[in-house]
Amino acid sequence: MQAAPRIRPGHWTDKEPVAALIAEALDTQPVGAWLVPEPSQRRRVLADVLAIWIEHAMFFGDIYLTDDRTAAAVGFHRYRPIPLPANYGIRLPDAAGAYTDRFSLLDQLLAVQQPSEPHYHLAFLAVAPSTQGTGRGTALLEHHRSRVDRIGLPSYATPTEGASRLYTRYGYTPRRVITLPDGPTIHPMRRNPSAVDSAWPIDAAGSASDAGSRRRIT
């Protein structure tokens, strides 16, 4: 039997490798192609934008990754509203260039469904394509579940359609789907901690009735 991967906290020196890892995972995904339609520029632009958010998570959240840096989870502690990354209005155009409007629109669409009450936002969970199917994503979700259950905190995530099936196995339930203009869908999901009955109100369409705050996709 294959041993479970060892998961450790991320450090400052992991910022660029984790950004590159998530960019690699998004490179072939519909969301990545929508954000950066030009294939030759996609991975570089995604990595540059992701580095901004990974740095932000080091101040307002956390990063966990496997020892071999082939899988990582990035999240934010949203006990209260948190600011945008420092100088985001300048740094995003520098990183995204001609695709800035697409990243900004994605930010806006995701912000509409971001819960306003305290929660943990699992912003990114990525596994390198070469190691997918080896249990690394499952191990990270299991690690994440044990952490948020220990502190009794609801969790929120925005996986793509394919990844949402894995999240469902870990107790996540769907919110209202986000459809990008002429593009793919994103599937916001939420999960209550085990043994804590702290349901977020859901309207008839299956969305959080507490629209507000911020961000991000996995």
Coordinates of N, CA and C in Angstrom, one line a residue:
M1 N 0.8 -1.2 0.0 CA 0.0 0.0 0.0 C 0.9 1.2 0.0
Q2 N 0.5 2.2 -0.8 CA 1.3 3.4 -0.9 C 1.1 4.3 0.4
A3 N 2.2 4.8 0.9 CA 2.1 5.6 2.1 C 1.5 6.9 1.8
A4 N 0.7 7.4 2.8 CA 0.1 8.7 2.7 C 1.1 9.8 2.6
P5 N 0.9 10.8 1.7 CA 1.9 11.8 1.6 C 2.0 12.7 2.9
R6 N 3.2 13.1 3.2 CA 3.4 13.9 4.4 C 3.0 15.4 4.0
I7 N 2.2 16.0 4.8 CA 1.7 17.4 4.6 C 2.4 18.3 5.6
R8 N 2.9 19.4 5.2 CA 3.5 20.3 6.1 C 3.0 21.7 5.8
P9 N 3.2 22.7 6.7 CA 2.9 24.1 6.5 C 3.8 24.7 5.4
G10 N 3.3 25.6 4.7 CA 4.1 26.3 3.7 C 4.9 27.4 4.3
H11 N 6.0 27.7 3.7 CA 6.9 28.8 4.2 C 7.1 29.8 3.1
W12 N 7.7 30.9 3.4 CA 7.9 32.0 2.4 C 8.6 31.5 1.2
T13 N 9.6 30.6 1.3 CA 10.3 30.1 0.1 C 9.4 29.2 -0.8
D14 N 8.3 28.8 -0.3 CA 7.4 28.0 -1.1 C 6.4 28.8 -2.0
K15 N 6.5 30.1 -1.8 CA 5.5 31.0 -2.6 C 5.6 30.8 -4.1
E16 N 6.7 30.9 -4.7 CA 6.8 30.7 -6.1 C 6.6 29.3 -6.6
P17 N 7.1 28.3 -5.9 CA 6.8 26.9 -6.3 C 5.3 26.6 -6.2
V18 N 4.6 27.1 -5.2 CA 3.2 26.8 -5.1 C 2.4 27.5 -6.2
A19 N 2.8 28.8 -6.4 CA 2.2 29.5 -7.5 C 2.3 28.8 -8.8
A20 N 3.5 28.3 -9.1 CA 3.8 27.5 -10.3 C 3.0 26.2 -10.4
L21 N 2.9 25.6 -9.2 CA 2.1 24.3 -9.2 C 0.6 24.6 -9.5
I22 N 0.0 25.6 -8.9 CA -1.4 25.8 -9.2 C -1.6 26.3 -10.6
A23 N -0.7 27.1 -11.1 CA -0.8 27.5 -12.5 C -0.7 26.4 -13.4
E24 N 0.2 25.4 -13.1 CA 0.3 24.2 -14.0 C -1.0 23.4 -14.0
A25 N -1.6 23.3 -12.8 CA -2.9 22.6 -12.7 C -4.0 23.3 -13.4
L26 N -4.0 24.6 -13.4 CA -5.1 25.4 -14.1 C -4.8 25.6 -15.6
D27 N -3.6 25.3 -16.0 CA -3.2 25.5 -17.4 C -4.1 24.8 -18.4
T28 N -4.5 23.6 -18.0 CA -5.4 22.8 -18.9 C -6.9 22.8 -18.5
Q29 N -7.2 23.6 -17.5 CA -8.6 23.7 -17.1 C -9.3 24.8 -17.8
P30 N -10.7 24.7 -18.0 CA -11.4 25.7 -18.7 C -11.3 27.1 -18.1
V31 N -11.3 27.1 -16.8 CA -11.2 28.4 -16.1 C -9.9 29.1 -16.4
G32 N -8.8 28.3 -16.4 CA -7.5 28.9 -16.8 C -7.5 29.4 -18.2
A33 N -8.1 28.7 -19.1 CA -8.1 29.1 -20.5 C -9.0 30.3 -20.7
W34 N -10.1 30.4 -19.9 CA -10.9 31.6 -20.0 C -10.1 32.9 -19.5
L35 N -9.4 32.7 -18.4 CA -8.7 33.8 -17.8 C -7.6 34.3 -18.7
V36 N -6.9 33.4 -19.3 CA -5.8 33.7 -20.2 C -5.9 32.9 -21.5
P37 N -6.6 33.4 -22.5 CA -6.9 32.6 -23.7 C -5.7 32.2 -24.5
E38 N -4.6 33.0 -24.4 CA -3.4 32.7 -25.2 C -2.6 31.6 -24.5
P39 N -2.5 30.4 -25.1 CA -1.8 29.3 -24.4 C -0.4 29.6 -24.1
S40 N 0.3 30.3 -24.9 CA 1.8 30.6 -24.7 C 2.0 31.5 -23.5
Q41 N 1.0 32.3 -23.1 CA 1.2 33.2 -22.0 C 0.5 32.7 -20.7
R42 N -0.3 31.7 -20.8 CA -1.2 31.3 -19.8 C -0.5 31.0 -18.5
R43 N 0.4 30.0 -18.5 CA 1.0 29.6 -17.2 C 1.7 30.7 -16.5
R44 N 2.5 31.5 -17.3 CA 3.2 32.6 -16.7 C 2.3 33.6 -16.0
V45 N 1.2 34.0 -16.7 CA 0.3 35.0 -16.2 C -0.4 34.4 -15.0
L46 N -0.9 33.2 -15.0 CA -1.5 32.6 -13.9 C -0.6 32.6 -12.7
A47 N 0.6 32.1 -12.9 CA 1.6 32.1 -11.8 C 1.8 33.4 -11.2
D48 N 2.0 34.5 -12.0 CA 2.2 35.8 -11.5 C 1.1 36.3 -10.6
V49 N -0.2 36.1 -11.1 CA -1.3 36.5 -10.3 C -1.5 35.7 -9.1
L50 N -1.3 34.4 -9.2 CA -1.4 33.5 -8.0 C -0.4 33.8 -6.9
A51 N 0.8 34.3 -7.3 CA 1.8 34.6 -6.3 C 1.3 35.7 -5.4
I52 N 0.5 36.6 -6.0 CA 0.0 37.7 -5.2 C -0.9 37.2 -4.1
W53 N -1.8 36.2 -4.4 CA -2.7 35.7 -3.5 C -2.1 34.7 -2.5
I54 N -1.1 34.0 -2.9 CA -0.4 33.1 -2.0 C 0.4 33.9 -1.0
E55 N 1.0 35.0 -1.4 CA 1.7 35.9 -0.4 C 0.6 36.4 0.6
H56 N -0.6 36.8 0.1 CA -1.6 37.3 0.9 C -2.0 36.2 2.0
A57 N -2.1 35.0 1.5 CA -2.5 33.9 2.4 C -1.5 33.7 3.6
M58 N -0.3 34.1 3.3 CA 0.7 34.0 4.4 C 0.5 34.9 5.5
F59 N -0.2 36.0 5.2 CA -0.6 37.0 6.3 C -2.0 36.8 6.8
F60 N -2.9 36.3 6.0 CA -4.3 36.2 6.4 C -4.9 34.8 6.3
G61 N -4.0 33.8 6.2 CA -4.5 32.4 6.1 C -3.4 31.5 6.3
D62 N -3.3 30.4 5.4 CA -2.2 29.5 5.6 C -2.1 28.7 4.3
I63 N -1.0 28.0 4.2 CA -0.7 27.1 3.0 C -0.2 25.8 3.6
Y64 N -0.7 24.7 3.0 CA -0.2 23.4 3.3 C 0.1 22.7 2.0
L65 N 1.2 21.9 2.0 CA 1.6 21.2 0.8 C 2.3 19.9 1.2
T66 N 2.4 19.1 0.2 CA 3.2 17.8 0.4 C 4.6 18.1 0.3
D67 N 5.4 17.2 1.0 CA 6.8 17.4 1.1 C 7.5 17.6 -0.3
D68 N 7.0 16.9 -1.3 CA 7.6 17.0 -2.6 C 7.0 18.2 -3.5
R69 N 6.2 19.0 -2.9 CA 5.6 20.2 -3.5 C 4.8 19.8 -4.8
T70 N 4.2 18.6 -4.8 CA 3.3 18.3 -5.9 C 1.9 18.5 -5.7
A71 N 1.5 18.9 -4.5 CA 0.1 19.2 -4.2 C 0.1 20.3 -3.1
A72 N -0.9 21.2 -3.1 CA -0.9 22.3 -2.2 C -2.3 22.8 -2.0
A73 N -2.6 23.3 -0.8 CA -3.9 23.9 -0.5 C -3.6 25.3 0.1
V74 N -4.3 26.3 -0.3 CA -4.1 27.7 0.1 C -5.5 28.2 0.6
G75 N -5.5 28.7 1.8 CA -6.8 29.2 2.3 C -6.6 30.5 3.1
F76 N -7.8 31.1 3.5 CA -7.9 32.3 4.2 C -8.8 32.1 5.4
H77 N -8.3 32.7 6.6 CA -9.1 32.7 7.8 C -10.0 33.9 7.8
R78 N -11.3 33.7 7.4 CA -12.2 34.8 7.3 C -13.1 34.9 8.6
Y79 N -12.4 35.1 9.7 CA -13.1 35.3 11.0 C -13.8 36.7 10.9
R80 N -13.3 37.6 10.1 CA -13.8 38.9 9.9 C -13.4 39.3 8.5
P81 N -14.0 40.4 7.9 CA -13.5 40.8 6.5 C -12.0 41.0 6.5
I82 N -11.4 40.6 5.5 CA -9.9 40.9 5.3 C -9.7 41.8 4.1
P83 N -8.6 42.6 4.1 CA -8.4 43.5 3.0 C -7.9 42.7 1.8
L84 N -7.9 43.5 0.6 CA -7.3 42.9 -0.6 C -5.8 42.9 -0.4
P85 N -5.1 42.1 -1.2 CA -3.7 42.1 -1.1 C -3.1 43.6 -1.3
A86 N -2.0 43.8 -0.6 CA -1.4 45.1 -0.7 C -1.1 45.6 -2.1
N87 N -1.5 46.8 -2.4 CA -1.3 47.4 -3.7 C -1.9 46.6 -4.8
Y88 N -3.0 45.9 -4.6 CA -3.6 45.0 -5.5 C -4.0 45.7 -6.8
G89 N -4.5 47.0 -6.7 CA -4.9 47.7 -7.9 C -3.7 48.0 -8.8
I90 N -2.5 47.9 -8.3 CA -1.3 48.1 -9.2 C -0.7 46.8 -9.6
R91 N -0.7 45.9 -8.6 CA 0.0 44.6 -8.8 C -0.8 43.7 -9.8
L92 N -2.1 43.7 -9.7 CA -2.9 42.9 -10.6 C -2.6 43.2 -12.1
P93 N -2.7 44.5 -12.5 CA -2.4 44.8 -13.9 C -1.0 44.5 -14.3
D94 N 0.0 44.7 -13.4 CA 1.3 44.3 -13.7 C 1.5 42.8 -13.9
A95 N 0.7 42.0 -13.2 CA 0.8 40.6 -13.3 C 0.0 40.0 -14.5
A96 N -1.2 40.6 -14.7 CA -2.2 40.0 -15.6 C -2.1 40.7 -17.0
G97 N -1.6 41.9 -17.1 CA -1.4 42.6 -18.3 C -2.7 42.7 -19.1
A98 N -2.8 42.3 -20.3 CA -4.0 42.4 -21.2 C -5.2 41.6 -20.6
Y99 N -5.0 40.8 -19.7 CA -6.1 39.9 -19.1 C -6.6 40.4 -17.8
T100 N -6.2 41.6 -17.4 CA -6.6 42.2 -16.1 C -8.1 42.2 -16.0
D101 N -8.8 42.6 -17.0 CA -10.3 42.7 -16.9 C -10.9 41.4 -16.6
R102 N -10.4 40.3 -17.1 CA -10.9 39.0 -16.9 C -10.7 38.6 -15.4
F103 N -9.6 38.8 -14.9 CA -9.3 38.5 -13.5 C -10.2 39.4 -12.6
S104 N -10.3 40.6 -12.9 CA -11.2 41.5 -12.1 C -12.6 41.1 -12.1
L105 N -13.1 40.7 -13.3 CA -14.5 40.2 -13.4 C -14.7 38.9 -12.5
L106 N -13.7 38.1 -12.6 CA -13.8 36.8 -11.8 C -13.9 37.2 -10.3
D107 N -13.0 38.1 -9.9 CA -13.1 38.6 -8.5 C -14.5 39.1 -8.1
Q108 N -15.0 39.9 -9.0 CA -16.4 40.5 -8.7 C -17.4 39.4 -8.6
L109 N -17.4 38.4 -9.5 CA -18.4 37.4 -9.5 C -18.3 36.5 -8.3
L110 N -17.1 36.2 -7.9 CA -16.9 35.4 -6.7 C -17.2 36.1 -5.4
A111 N -17.0 37.4 -5.4 CA -17.3 38.2 -4.2 C -18.8 38.2 -3.9
V112 N -19.6 38.1 -4.9 CA -21.1 38.1 -4.7 C -21.5 37.0 -3.8
Q113 N -20.9 35.8 -3.9 CA -21.3 34.7 -3.1 C -20.5 34.4 -1.9
Q114 N -19.4 35.2 -1.7 CA -18.6 35.0 -0.5 C -19.4 35.2 0.8
P115 N -19.5 34.2 1.7 CA -20.2 34.3 2.9 C -19.7 35.5 3.8
S116 N -20.6 36.1 4.5 CA -20.1 37.2 5.4 C -19.8 36.8 6.8
E117 N -20.3 35.6 7.3 CA -20.0 35.2 8.6 C -18.7 34.5 8.7
P118 N -18.1 34.3 9.9 CA -16.8 33.7 10.0 C -16.8 32.3 9.3
H119 N -15.7 32.1 8.6 CA -15.5 30.8 7.9 C -14.1 30.7 7.4
Y120 N -13.7 29.5 7.0 CA -12.4 29.3 6.4 C -12.7 29.2 4.9
H121 N -11.9 29.9 4.1 CA -12.1 29.9 2.7 C -10.9 29.1 2.1
L122 N -11.2 27.9 1.6 CA -10.3 27.0 0.9 C -10.2 27.6 -0.5
A123 N -9.3 28.5 -0.7 CA -9.2 29.2 -2.0 C -8.7 28.4 -3.2
F124 N -7.6 27.6 -2.9 CA -7.0 26.8 -4.0 C -6.6 25.4 -3.4
L125 N -6.9 24.4 -4.2 CA -6.4 23.1 -3.9 C -5.9 22.5 -5.2
A126 N -4.6 22.2 -5.4 CA -4.1 21.8 -6.7 C -3.2 20.6 -6.5
V127 N -3.2 19.8 -7.5 CA -2.3 18.6 -7.6 C -1.6 18.7 -9.0
A128 N -0.3 18.5 -9.0 CA 0.4 18.5 -10.2 C -0.1 17.4 -11.2
P129 N -0.3 17.7 -12.4 CA -0.9 16.7 -13.4 C -0.2 15.4 -13.3
S130 N 1.2 15.4 -13.2 CA 1.9 14.2 -13.2 C 1.7 13.3 -12.0
T131 N 1.1 13.8 -10.9 CA 0.8 13.0 -9.7 C -0.7 12.9 -9.4
Q132 N -1.5 13.4 -10.3 CA -3.0 13.2 -10.0 C -3.4 11.8 -10.0
G133 N -4.3 11.5 -9.2 CA -4.8 10.1 -9.0 C -4.0 9.3 -8.0
T134 N -3.1 10.0 -7.3 CA -2.2 9.3 -6.3 C -2.6 9.5 -4.9
G135 N -3.8 10.2 -4.7 CA -4.3 10.4 -3.3 C -3.9 11.7 -2.7
R136 N -3.1 12.5 -3.4 CA -2.6 13.7 -2.8 C -3.8 14.7 -2.5
G137 N -4.7 14.9 -3.5 CA -5.8 15.8 -3.3 C -6.7 15.3 -2.1
T138 N -6.9 14.0 -2.1 CA -7.7 13.5 -1.0 C -7.0 13.7 0.4
A139 N -5.7 13.5 0.4 CA -5.0 13.7 1.7 C -5.1 15.2 2.1
L140 N -5.0 16.1 1.2 CA -5.1 17.5 1.6 C -6.5 17.9 2.1
L141 N -7.5 17.3 1.4 CA -8.9 17.6 1.9 C -9.1 17.0 3.3
E142 N -8.6 15.8 3.5 CA -8.7 15.1 4.8 C -8.0 16.0 5.9
H143 N -6.8 16.4 5.6 CA -6.1 17.3 6.5 C -6.9 18.6 6.8
H144 N -7.4 19.2 5.7 CA -8.2 20.4 5.9 C -9.4 20.1 6.7
R145 N -10.1 19.0 6.5 CA -11.3 18.7 7.2 C -11.0 18.6 8.7
S146 N -10.0 17.9 9.0 CA -9.6 17.7 10.5 C -9.3 19.0 11.1
R147 N -8.7 20.0 10.4 CA -8.4 21.2 11.0 C -9.6 22.1 11.3
V148 N -10.5 22.2 10.3 CA -11.7 23.1 10.5 C -12.7 22.4 11.4
D149 N -12.7 21.1 11.5 CA -13.6 20.5 12.5 C -13.1 20.7 13.9
R150 N -11.8 20.7 14.0 CA -11.2 20.9 15.4 C -11.5 22.3 15.9
I151 N -11.7 23.3 15.1 CA -12.0 24.6 15.6 C -13.5 25.0 15.4
G152 N -14.2 24.0 14.8 CA -15.7 24.2 14.6 C -16.0 25.3 13.6
L153 N -15.3 25.4 12.5 CA -15.5 26.5 11.6 C -16.1 26.0 10.3
P154 N -17.1 26.7 9.7 CA -17.6 26.3 8.4 C -16.5 26.6 7.4
S155 N -16.6 25.9 6.3 CA -15.6 26.0 5.2 C -16.3 26.3 3.9
Y156 N -15.7 27.1 3.0 CA -16.2 27.5 1.8 C -15.1 27.3 0.7
A157 N -15.6 26.9 -0.5 CA -14.6 26.6 -1.6 C -15.3 26.9 -2.9
T158 N -14.5 27.1 -3.9 CA -15.0 27.4 -5.3 C -14.4 26.5 -6.3
P159 N -14.6 25.2 -6.2 CA -13.9 24.3 -7.2 C -14.5 24.3 -8.6
T160 N -13.8 23.9 -9.5 CA -14.4 23.7 -10.9 C -15.3 22.5 -10.9
E161 N -16.0 22.3 -11.9 CA -17.0 21.2 -12.0 C -16.4 19.9 -11.7
G162 N -15.3 19.5 -12.3 CA -14.7 18.2 -12.1 C -14.3 18.0 -10.7
A163 N -13.7 19.0 -10.1 CA -13.2 18.8 -8.7 C -14.4 18.8 -7.7
S164 N -15.5 19.3 -8.0 CA -16.6 19.4 -7.1 C -17.1 18.0 -6.6
R165 N -16.9 17.0 -7.4 CA -17.3 15.6 -7.0 C -16.4 15.2 -5.8
L166 N -15.2 15.5 -5.8 CA -14.3 15.2 -4.7 C -14.7 15.9 -3.4
Y167 N -15.0 17.2 -3.6 CA -15.5 18.0 -2.4 C -16.8 17.4 -1.8
T168 N -17.7 16.9 -2.7 CA -18.9 16.4 -2.2 C -18.7 15.2 -1.2
R169 N -17.7 14.4 -1.5 CA -17.4 13.3 -0.6 C -16.9 13.7 0.8
Y170 N -16.5 15.0 0.9 CA -16.0 15.5 2.2 C -17.1 16.4 2.8
G171 N -18.3 16.3 2.4 CA -19.4 17.0 3.1 C -19.7 18.4 2.5
Y172 N -19.1 18.8 1.4 CA -19.5 20.1 0.8 C -20.8 20.0 0.0
T173 N -21.6 21.0 0.1 CA -22.8 21.1 -0.6 C -22.8 22.3 -1.6
P174 N -23.5 22.2 -2.7 CA -23.4 23.2 -3.7 C -24.2 24.5 -3.4
R175 N -23.6 25.6 -3.8 CA -24.3 26.9 -3.8 C -24.8 27.2 -5.3
R176 N -25.1 28.4 -5.5 CA -25.5 28.8 -6.9 C -24.3 28.8 -7.8
V177 N -24.4 28.2 -8.9 CA -23.3 28.1 -9.9 C -23.0 29.4 -10.5
I178 N -21.7 29.7 -10.7 CA -21.3 30.9 -11.3 C -20.9 30.6 -12.8
T179 N -21.5 31.3 -13.7 CA -21.1 31.0 -15.1 C -20.4 32.2 -15.7
L180 N -19.1 32.0 -16.1 CA -18.3 33.1 -16.7 C -18.8 33.4 -18.1
P181 N -18.8 34.7 -18.4 CA -19.3 35.1 -19.8 C -18.6 34.4 -20.9
D182 N -19.4 33.7 -21.7 CA -18.8 32.9 -22.8 C -17.8 31.9 -22.3
G183 N -18.0 31.4 -21.1 CA -16.9 30.6 -20.5 C -17.5 29.5 -19.7
P184 N -16.7 28.8 -18.9 CA -17.0 27.7 -18.0 C -17.8 28.1 -16.8
T185 N -18.1 27.1 -16.0 CA -18.8 27.4 -14.7 C -17.9 27.1 -13.6
I186 N -18.2 27.8 -12.5 CA -17.5 27.6 -11.2 C -18.6 27.2 -10.2
H187 N -18.2 26.3 -9.3 CA -19.2 25.7 -8.4 C -18.9 25.9 -7.0
P188 N -19.3 27.1 -6.4 CA -19.1 27.4 -5.0 C -19.8 26.3 -4.2
M189 N -19.1 26.0 -3.1 CA -19.6 24.9 -2.2 C -19.3 25.3 -0.7
R190 N -20.1 24.8 0.2 CA -19.8 25.1 1.6 C -20.0 23.8 2.4
R191 N -19.4 23.8 3.6 CA -19.4 22.6 4.5 C -19.5 23.1 5.9
N192 N -20.4 22.6 6.7 CA -20.5 22.8 8.1 C -19.5 21.8 8.8
P193 N -18.8 22.3 9.9 CA -17.9 21.4 10.6 C -18.7 20.2 11.2
S194 N -18.1 19.1 11.3 CA -18.8 17.9 11.9 C -19.1 18.2 13.4
A195 N -20.3 17.7 13.8 CA -20.8 17.9 15.2 C -21.1 19.3 15.5
V196 N -21.2 20.2 14.5 CA -21.6 21.6 14.7 C -22.8 21.9 13.8
D197 N -23.9 22.2 14.3 CA -25.1 22.5 13.5 C -25.1 24.0 13.3
S198 N -24.4 24.5 12.3 CA -24.3 26.0 12.1 C -24.7 26.3 10.6
A199 N -25.8 25.9 10.2 CA -26.2 26.0 8.8 C -26.3 27.5 8.4
W200 N -25.8 27.7 7.2 CA -25.9 29.0 6.5 C -27.2 29.0 5.8
P201 N -28.1 30.0 5.9 CA -29.4 30.0 5.2 C -29.2 29.8 3.7
I202 N -30.1 29.0 3.1 CA -30.0 28.8 1.7 C -31.4 29.1 1.1
D203 N -31.4 29.9 0.0 CA -32.6 30.3 -0.6 C -33.1 29.2 -1.6
A204 N -34.2 29.4 -2.3 CA -34.8 28.4 -3.1 C -33.9 28.0 -4.3
A205 N -33.0 28.9 -4.7 CA -32.1 28.6 -5.8 C -30.9 27.9 -5.3
G206 N -30.7 27.7 -4.0 CA -29.6 26.9 -3.5 C -28.4 27.8 -3.3
S207 N -28.5 29.1 -3.1 CA -27.4 30.0 -2.9 C -27.4 30.5 -1.5
A208 N -26.3 31.0 -1.0 CA -26.2 31.6 0.3 C -27.0 32.8 0.3
S209 N -27.9 33.0 1.3 CA -28.7 34.2 1.3 C -27.9 35.4 1.9
D210 N -26.7 35.1 2.3 CA -25.9 36.2 2.9 C -24.8 36.6 1.9
A211 N -25.1 37.0 0.8 CA -24.1 37.4 -0.2 C -23.3 38.6 0.4
G212 N -21.9 38.5 0.2 CA -21.1 39.6 0.6 C -19.6 39.3 0.5
S213 N -18.8 40.1 1.0 CA -17.3 40.0 1.1 C -16.6 39.5 -0.2
R214 N -15.6 38.5 -0.1 CA -14.7 38.3 -1.2 C -14.6 36.9 -1.7
R215 N -13.8 36.2 -2.1 CA -13.0 35.7 -3.1 C -12.7 34.2 -3.3
R216 N -12.2 33.6 -4.2 CA -11.2 33.0 -4.9 C -11.5 31.5 -5.4
I217 N -10.7 30.9 -6.3 CA -11.1 29.7 -6.9 C -10.1 28.6 -6.8
T218 N -10.5 27.4 -6.9 CA -9.6 26.3 -6.8 C -9.8 25.3 -8.0

